[in-house]
Short mmCIF file of C-alpha atoms and ligand atoms in Angstrom, two decimals:
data_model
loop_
_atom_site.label_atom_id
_atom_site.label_comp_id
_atom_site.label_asym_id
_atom_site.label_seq_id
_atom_site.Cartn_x
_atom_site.Cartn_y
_atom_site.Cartn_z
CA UNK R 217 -30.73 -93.59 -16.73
CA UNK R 218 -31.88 -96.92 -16.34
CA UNK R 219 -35.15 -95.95 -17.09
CA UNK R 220 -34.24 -94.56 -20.15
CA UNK R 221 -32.63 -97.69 -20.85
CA UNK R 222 -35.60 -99.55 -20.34
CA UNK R 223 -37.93 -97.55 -22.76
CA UNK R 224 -35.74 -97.85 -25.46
CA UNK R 225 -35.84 -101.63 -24.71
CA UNK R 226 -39.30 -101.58 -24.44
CA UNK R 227 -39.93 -99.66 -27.97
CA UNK R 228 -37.09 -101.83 -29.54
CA UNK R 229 -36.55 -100.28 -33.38
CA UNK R 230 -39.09 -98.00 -34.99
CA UNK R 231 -37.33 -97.42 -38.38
CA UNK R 232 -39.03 -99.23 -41.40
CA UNK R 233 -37.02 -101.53 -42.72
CA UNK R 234 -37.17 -100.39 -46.39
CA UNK R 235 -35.82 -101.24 -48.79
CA UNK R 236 -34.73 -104.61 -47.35
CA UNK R 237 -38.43 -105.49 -46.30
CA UNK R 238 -41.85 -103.93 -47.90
CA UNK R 239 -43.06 -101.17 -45.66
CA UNK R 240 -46.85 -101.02 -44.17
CA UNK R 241 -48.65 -97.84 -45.80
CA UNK R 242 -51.88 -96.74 -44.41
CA UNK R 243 -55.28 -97.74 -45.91
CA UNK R 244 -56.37 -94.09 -47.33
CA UNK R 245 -52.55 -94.76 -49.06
CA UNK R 246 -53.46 -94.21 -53.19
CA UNK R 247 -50.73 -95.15 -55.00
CA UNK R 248 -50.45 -95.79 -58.94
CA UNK R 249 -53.46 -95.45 -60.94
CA UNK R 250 -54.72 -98.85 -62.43
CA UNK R 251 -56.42 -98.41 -65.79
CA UNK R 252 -58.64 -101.05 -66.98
CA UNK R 253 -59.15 -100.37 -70.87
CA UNK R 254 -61.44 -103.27 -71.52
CA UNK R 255 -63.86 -101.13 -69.93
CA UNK R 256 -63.47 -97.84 -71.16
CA UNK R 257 -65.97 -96.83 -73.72
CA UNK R 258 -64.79 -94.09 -76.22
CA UNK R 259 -68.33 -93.01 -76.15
CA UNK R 260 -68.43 -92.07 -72.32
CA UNK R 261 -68.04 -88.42 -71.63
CA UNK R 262 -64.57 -88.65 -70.25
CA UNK R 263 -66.03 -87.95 -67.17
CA UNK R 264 -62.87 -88.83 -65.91
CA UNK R 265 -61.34 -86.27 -67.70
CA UNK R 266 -63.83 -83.56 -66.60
CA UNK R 267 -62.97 -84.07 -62.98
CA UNK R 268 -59.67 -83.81 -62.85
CA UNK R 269 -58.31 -80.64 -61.30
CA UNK R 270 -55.28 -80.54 -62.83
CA UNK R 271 -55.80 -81.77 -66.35
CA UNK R 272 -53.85 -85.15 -65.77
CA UNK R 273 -56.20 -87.26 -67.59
CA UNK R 274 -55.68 -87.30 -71.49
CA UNK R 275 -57.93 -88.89 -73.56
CA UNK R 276 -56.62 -89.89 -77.27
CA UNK R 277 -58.57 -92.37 -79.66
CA UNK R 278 -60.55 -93.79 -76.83
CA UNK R 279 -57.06 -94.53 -75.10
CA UNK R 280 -56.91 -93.25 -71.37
CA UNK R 281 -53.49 -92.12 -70.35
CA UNK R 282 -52.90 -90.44 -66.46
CA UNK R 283 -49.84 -87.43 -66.04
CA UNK R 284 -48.17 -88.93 -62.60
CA UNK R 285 -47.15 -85.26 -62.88
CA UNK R 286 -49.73 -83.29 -62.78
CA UNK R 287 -51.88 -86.14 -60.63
CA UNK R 288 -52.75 -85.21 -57.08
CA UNK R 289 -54.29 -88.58 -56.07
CA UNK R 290 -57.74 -86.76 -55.05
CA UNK R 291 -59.47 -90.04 -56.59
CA UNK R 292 -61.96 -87.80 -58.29
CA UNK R 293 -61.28 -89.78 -61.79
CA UNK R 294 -62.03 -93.18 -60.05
CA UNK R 295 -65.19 -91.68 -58.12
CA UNK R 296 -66.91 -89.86 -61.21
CA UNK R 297 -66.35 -92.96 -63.52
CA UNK R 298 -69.29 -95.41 -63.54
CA UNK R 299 -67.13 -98.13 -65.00
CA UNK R 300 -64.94 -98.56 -63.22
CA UNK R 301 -61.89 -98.14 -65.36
CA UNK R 302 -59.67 -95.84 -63.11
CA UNK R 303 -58.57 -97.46 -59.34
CA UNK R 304 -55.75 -96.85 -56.78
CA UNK R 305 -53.09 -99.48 -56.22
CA UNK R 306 -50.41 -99.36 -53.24
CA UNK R 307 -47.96 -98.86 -55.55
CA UNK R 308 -45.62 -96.23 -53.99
CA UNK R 309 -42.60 -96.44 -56.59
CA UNK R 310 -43.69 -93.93 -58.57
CA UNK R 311 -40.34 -91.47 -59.03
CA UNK R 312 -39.09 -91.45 -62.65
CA UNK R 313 -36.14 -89.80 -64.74
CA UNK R 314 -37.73 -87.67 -67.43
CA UNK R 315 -41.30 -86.41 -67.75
CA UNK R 316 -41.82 -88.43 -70.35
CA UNK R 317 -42.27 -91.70 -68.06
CA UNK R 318 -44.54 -90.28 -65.64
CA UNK R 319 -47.30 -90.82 -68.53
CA UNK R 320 -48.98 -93.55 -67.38
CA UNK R 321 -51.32 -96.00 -69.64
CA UNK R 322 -51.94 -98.77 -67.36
CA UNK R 323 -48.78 -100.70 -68.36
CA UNK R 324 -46.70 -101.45 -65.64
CA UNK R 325 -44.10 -98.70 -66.16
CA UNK R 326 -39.98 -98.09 -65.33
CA UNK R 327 -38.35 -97.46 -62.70
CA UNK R 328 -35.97 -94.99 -62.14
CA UNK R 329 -32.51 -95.37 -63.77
CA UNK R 330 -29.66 -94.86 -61.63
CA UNK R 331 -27.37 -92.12 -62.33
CA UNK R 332 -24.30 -92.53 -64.46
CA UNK R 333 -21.22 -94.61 -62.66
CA UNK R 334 -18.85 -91.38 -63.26
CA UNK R 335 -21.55 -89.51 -60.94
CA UNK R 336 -22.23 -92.21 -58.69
CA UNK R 337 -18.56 -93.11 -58.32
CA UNK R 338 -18.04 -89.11 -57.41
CA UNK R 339 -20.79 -88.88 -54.87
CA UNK R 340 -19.42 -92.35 -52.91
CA UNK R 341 -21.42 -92.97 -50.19
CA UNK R 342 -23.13 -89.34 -49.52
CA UNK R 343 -25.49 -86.97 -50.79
CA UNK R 344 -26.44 -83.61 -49.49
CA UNK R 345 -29.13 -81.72 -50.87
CA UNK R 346 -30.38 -78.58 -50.19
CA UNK R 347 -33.93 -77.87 -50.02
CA UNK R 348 -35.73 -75.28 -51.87
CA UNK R 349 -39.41 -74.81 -51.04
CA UNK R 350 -40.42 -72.56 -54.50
CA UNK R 351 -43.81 -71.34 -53.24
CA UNK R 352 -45.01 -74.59 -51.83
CA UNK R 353 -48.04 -75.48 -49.24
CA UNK R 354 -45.51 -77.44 -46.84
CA UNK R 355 -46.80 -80.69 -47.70
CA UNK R 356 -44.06 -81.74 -49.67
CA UNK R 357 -41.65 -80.08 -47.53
CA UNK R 358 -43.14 -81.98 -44.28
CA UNK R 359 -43.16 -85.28 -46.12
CA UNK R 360 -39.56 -84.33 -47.07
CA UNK R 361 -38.40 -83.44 -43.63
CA UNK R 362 -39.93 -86.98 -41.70
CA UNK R 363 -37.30 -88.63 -43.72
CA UNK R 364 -34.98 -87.61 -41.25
CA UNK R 365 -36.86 -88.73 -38.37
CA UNK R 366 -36.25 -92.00 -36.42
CA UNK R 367 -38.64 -93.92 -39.00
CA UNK R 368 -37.02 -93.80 -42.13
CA UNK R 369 -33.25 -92.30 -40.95
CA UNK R 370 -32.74 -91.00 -44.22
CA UNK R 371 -28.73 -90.65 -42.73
CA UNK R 372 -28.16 -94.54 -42.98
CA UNK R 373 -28.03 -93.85 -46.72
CA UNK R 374 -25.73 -91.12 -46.06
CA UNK R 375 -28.39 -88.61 -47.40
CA UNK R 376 -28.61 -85.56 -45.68
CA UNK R 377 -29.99 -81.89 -46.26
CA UNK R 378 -27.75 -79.20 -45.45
CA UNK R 379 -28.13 -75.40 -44.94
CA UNK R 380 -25.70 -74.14 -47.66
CA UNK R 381 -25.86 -75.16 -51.37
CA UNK R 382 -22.28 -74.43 -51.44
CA UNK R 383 -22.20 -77.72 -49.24
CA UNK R 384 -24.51 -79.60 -51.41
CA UNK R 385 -24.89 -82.13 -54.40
CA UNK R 386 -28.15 -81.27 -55.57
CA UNK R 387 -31.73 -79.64 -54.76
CA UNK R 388 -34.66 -80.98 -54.13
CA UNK R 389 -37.29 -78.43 -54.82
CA UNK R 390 -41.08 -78.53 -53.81
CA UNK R 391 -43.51 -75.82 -55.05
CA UNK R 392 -45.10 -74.89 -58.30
CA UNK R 393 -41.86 -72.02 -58.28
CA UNK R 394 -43.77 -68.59 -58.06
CA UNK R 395 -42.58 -65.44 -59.76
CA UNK R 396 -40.99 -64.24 -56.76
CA UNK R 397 -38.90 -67.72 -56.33
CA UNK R 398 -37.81 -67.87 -59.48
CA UNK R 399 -34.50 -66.01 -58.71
CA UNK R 400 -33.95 -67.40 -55.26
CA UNK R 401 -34.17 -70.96 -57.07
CA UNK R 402 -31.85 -69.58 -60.17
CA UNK R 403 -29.32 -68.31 -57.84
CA UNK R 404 -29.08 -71.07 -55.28
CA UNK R 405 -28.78 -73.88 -58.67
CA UNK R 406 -25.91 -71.65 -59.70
CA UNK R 407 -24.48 -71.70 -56.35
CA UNK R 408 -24.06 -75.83 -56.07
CA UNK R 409 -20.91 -76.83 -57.66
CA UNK R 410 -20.73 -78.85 -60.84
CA UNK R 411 -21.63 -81.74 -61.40
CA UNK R 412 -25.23 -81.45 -59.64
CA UNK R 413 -28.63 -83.16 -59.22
CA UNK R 414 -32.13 -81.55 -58.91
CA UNK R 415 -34.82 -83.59 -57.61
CA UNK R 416 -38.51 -82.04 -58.06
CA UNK R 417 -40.74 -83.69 -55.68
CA UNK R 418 -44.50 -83.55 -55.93
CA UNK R 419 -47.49 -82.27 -58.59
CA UNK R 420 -46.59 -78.69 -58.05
CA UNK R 421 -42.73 -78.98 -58.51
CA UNK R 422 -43.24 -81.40 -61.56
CA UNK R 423 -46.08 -79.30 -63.61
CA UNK R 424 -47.62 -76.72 -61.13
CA UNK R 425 -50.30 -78.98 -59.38
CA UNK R 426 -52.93 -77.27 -58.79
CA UNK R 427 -51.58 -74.11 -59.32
CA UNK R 428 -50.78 -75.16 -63.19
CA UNK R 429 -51.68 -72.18 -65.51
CA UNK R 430 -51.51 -69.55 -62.99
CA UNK R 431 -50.41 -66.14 -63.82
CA UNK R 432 -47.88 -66.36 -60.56
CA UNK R 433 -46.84 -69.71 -60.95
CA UNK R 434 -43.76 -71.36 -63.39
CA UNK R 435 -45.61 -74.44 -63.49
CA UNK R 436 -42.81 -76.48 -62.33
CA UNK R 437 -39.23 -76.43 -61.43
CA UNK R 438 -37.78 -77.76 -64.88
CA UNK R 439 -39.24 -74.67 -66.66
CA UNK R 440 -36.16 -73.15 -64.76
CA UNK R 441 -33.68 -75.53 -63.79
CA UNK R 442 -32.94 -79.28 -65.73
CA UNK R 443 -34.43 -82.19 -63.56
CA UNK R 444 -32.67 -85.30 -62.92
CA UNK R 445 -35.41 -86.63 -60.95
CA UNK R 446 -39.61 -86.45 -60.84
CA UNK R 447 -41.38 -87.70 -57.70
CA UNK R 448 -44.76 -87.75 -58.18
CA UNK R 449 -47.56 -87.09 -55.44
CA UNK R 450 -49.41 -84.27 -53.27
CA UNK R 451 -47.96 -84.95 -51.20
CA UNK R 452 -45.40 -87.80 -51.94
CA UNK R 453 -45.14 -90.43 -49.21
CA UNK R 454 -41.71 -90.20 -47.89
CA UNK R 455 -41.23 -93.85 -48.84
CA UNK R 456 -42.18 -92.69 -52.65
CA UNK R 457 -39.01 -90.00 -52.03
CA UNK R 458 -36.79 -92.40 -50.35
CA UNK R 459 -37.57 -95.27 -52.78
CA UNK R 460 -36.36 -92.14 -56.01
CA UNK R 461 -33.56 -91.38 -54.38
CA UNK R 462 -32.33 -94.28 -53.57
CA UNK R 463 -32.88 -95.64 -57.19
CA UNK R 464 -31.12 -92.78 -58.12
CA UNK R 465 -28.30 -93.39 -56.34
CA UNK R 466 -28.37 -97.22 -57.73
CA UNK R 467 -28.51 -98.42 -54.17
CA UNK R 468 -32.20 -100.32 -55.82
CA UNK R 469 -32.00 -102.13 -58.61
CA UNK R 470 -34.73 -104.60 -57.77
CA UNK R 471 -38.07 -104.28 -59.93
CA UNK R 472 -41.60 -103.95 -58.61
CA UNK R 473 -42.63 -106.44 -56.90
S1 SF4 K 292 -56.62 -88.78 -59.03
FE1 SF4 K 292 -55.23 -87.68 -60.42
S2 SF4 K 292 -56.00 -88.14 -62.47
FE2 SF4 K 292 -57.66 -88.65 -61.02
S3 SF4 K 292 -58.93 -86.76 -60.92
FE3 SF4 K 292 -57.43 -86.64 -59.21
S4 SF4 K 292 -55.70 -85.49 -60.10
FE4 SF4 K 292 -56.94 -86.17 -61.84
#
């Protein structure tokens, strides 16, 4: 016992104190895209462009704009361009409410809106999501499922997944949804009482990821079900999840710093 006592003394406390203090991320952390148009040439080749796997980079009127969406973070884009015009920041607030925001053009963009007070006043204190994983690699749903470890004790917020969506608030969905999700998904939205949330966290749950196109694939989970809530990544990092949630929830209001 006392020994017990002692390591816990000895590792003192190992959860990150986000959002009261900025959090460490690792070095090989890419976070939002900076986009230097000065030095874009409409002439290039969009070489950019050509590299991306998943289509995120549009190129209008010699205007570069990046789909947090549809992005994976490979840093192909930044690698391929000879300009330098594309790099990574360690910008990890990257969640947003509608599609819409998550194209990026350089400009520092918003942040996600908290919900409605009528919503936030009915959830109080707690929200339980369910978790459906709609044909995805695990990625996502590993990321997902740290946020309940010691490190970022999702349960402080009073967030918690449950095994029932009869029990829950909301979904949070990961995978592109393949054919043969697409009912299990229907059926367990219609199954969480009204009002509800759905959260769709990473490339393949926002547009497909890399699975965008495919034959077997819905290209995203608000092709079936309306999204409240985009997280952007491929993975996310869980602090990119906590940080939308959170927001969501209006427990955030403070802007990037
Ligand atoms: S980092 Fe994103 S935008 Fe750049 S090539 Fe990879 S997927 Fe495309």
């Amino acid at each position: 016992m006392f020994s017990i006592l002692a390591e816990r003394v000895r590792q003192k406390n190992r959860t990150v104190a986000y959002p009261a203090g900025e959090p460490v991320l690792p070095d090989r952390f890419r976070g939002l895209p900076r986009i230097d148009a000065t030095k874009c040439r409409a002439a290039c080749t969009t070489s950019c462009a050509a590299v991306c796997p998943t289509g995120a980079i549009q190129v209008n009127k010699g205007r570069l704009a990046i789909d947090l969406g549809r992005c994976i973070f490979c840093g192909a884009c930044a690698d391929a361009c000879e300009d330098g015009v594309i790099s990574f920041s360690r910008e990890f607030r990257l969640a947003a409410r509608t599609r819409k925001e998550l194209i990026h053009t350089g400009r520092e963009g918003t942040l996600v809106r908290a919900l409605d007070l009528k919503m936030r006043r009915l959830l109080g204190r707690s929200l339980k999501l369910r978790q459906v994983s709609a044909g995805g690699c695990n990625a996502c749903e590993a990321d997902t499922n740290v946020l309940a470890t010691v490190v970022f004790d999702l349960g402080r917020f009073g967030i918690q997944f449950v095994a029932s969506p009869r029990h829950a608030d909301g979904l949070l969905i990961t995978g592109p949804v393949t054919r043969n999700m697409r009912l299990a998904l229907e059926k367990t939205y219609a199954a969480v009482p009204e009002p509800k949330i759905v959260i769709a966290a990473g490339a393949c749950a926002i547009a497909g990821g890399p699975y965008i196109g495919h034959p077997e694939a819905c290209d995203g989970a608000d092709s079936v079900v309306p999204v409240d809530l985009y997280i952007p990544g491929c993975p996310p990092h869980p602090l990119t999840i906590l940080d939308g949630m959170l927001r969501l929830l209006g427990r955030i209001e403070a802007k990037r710093v």
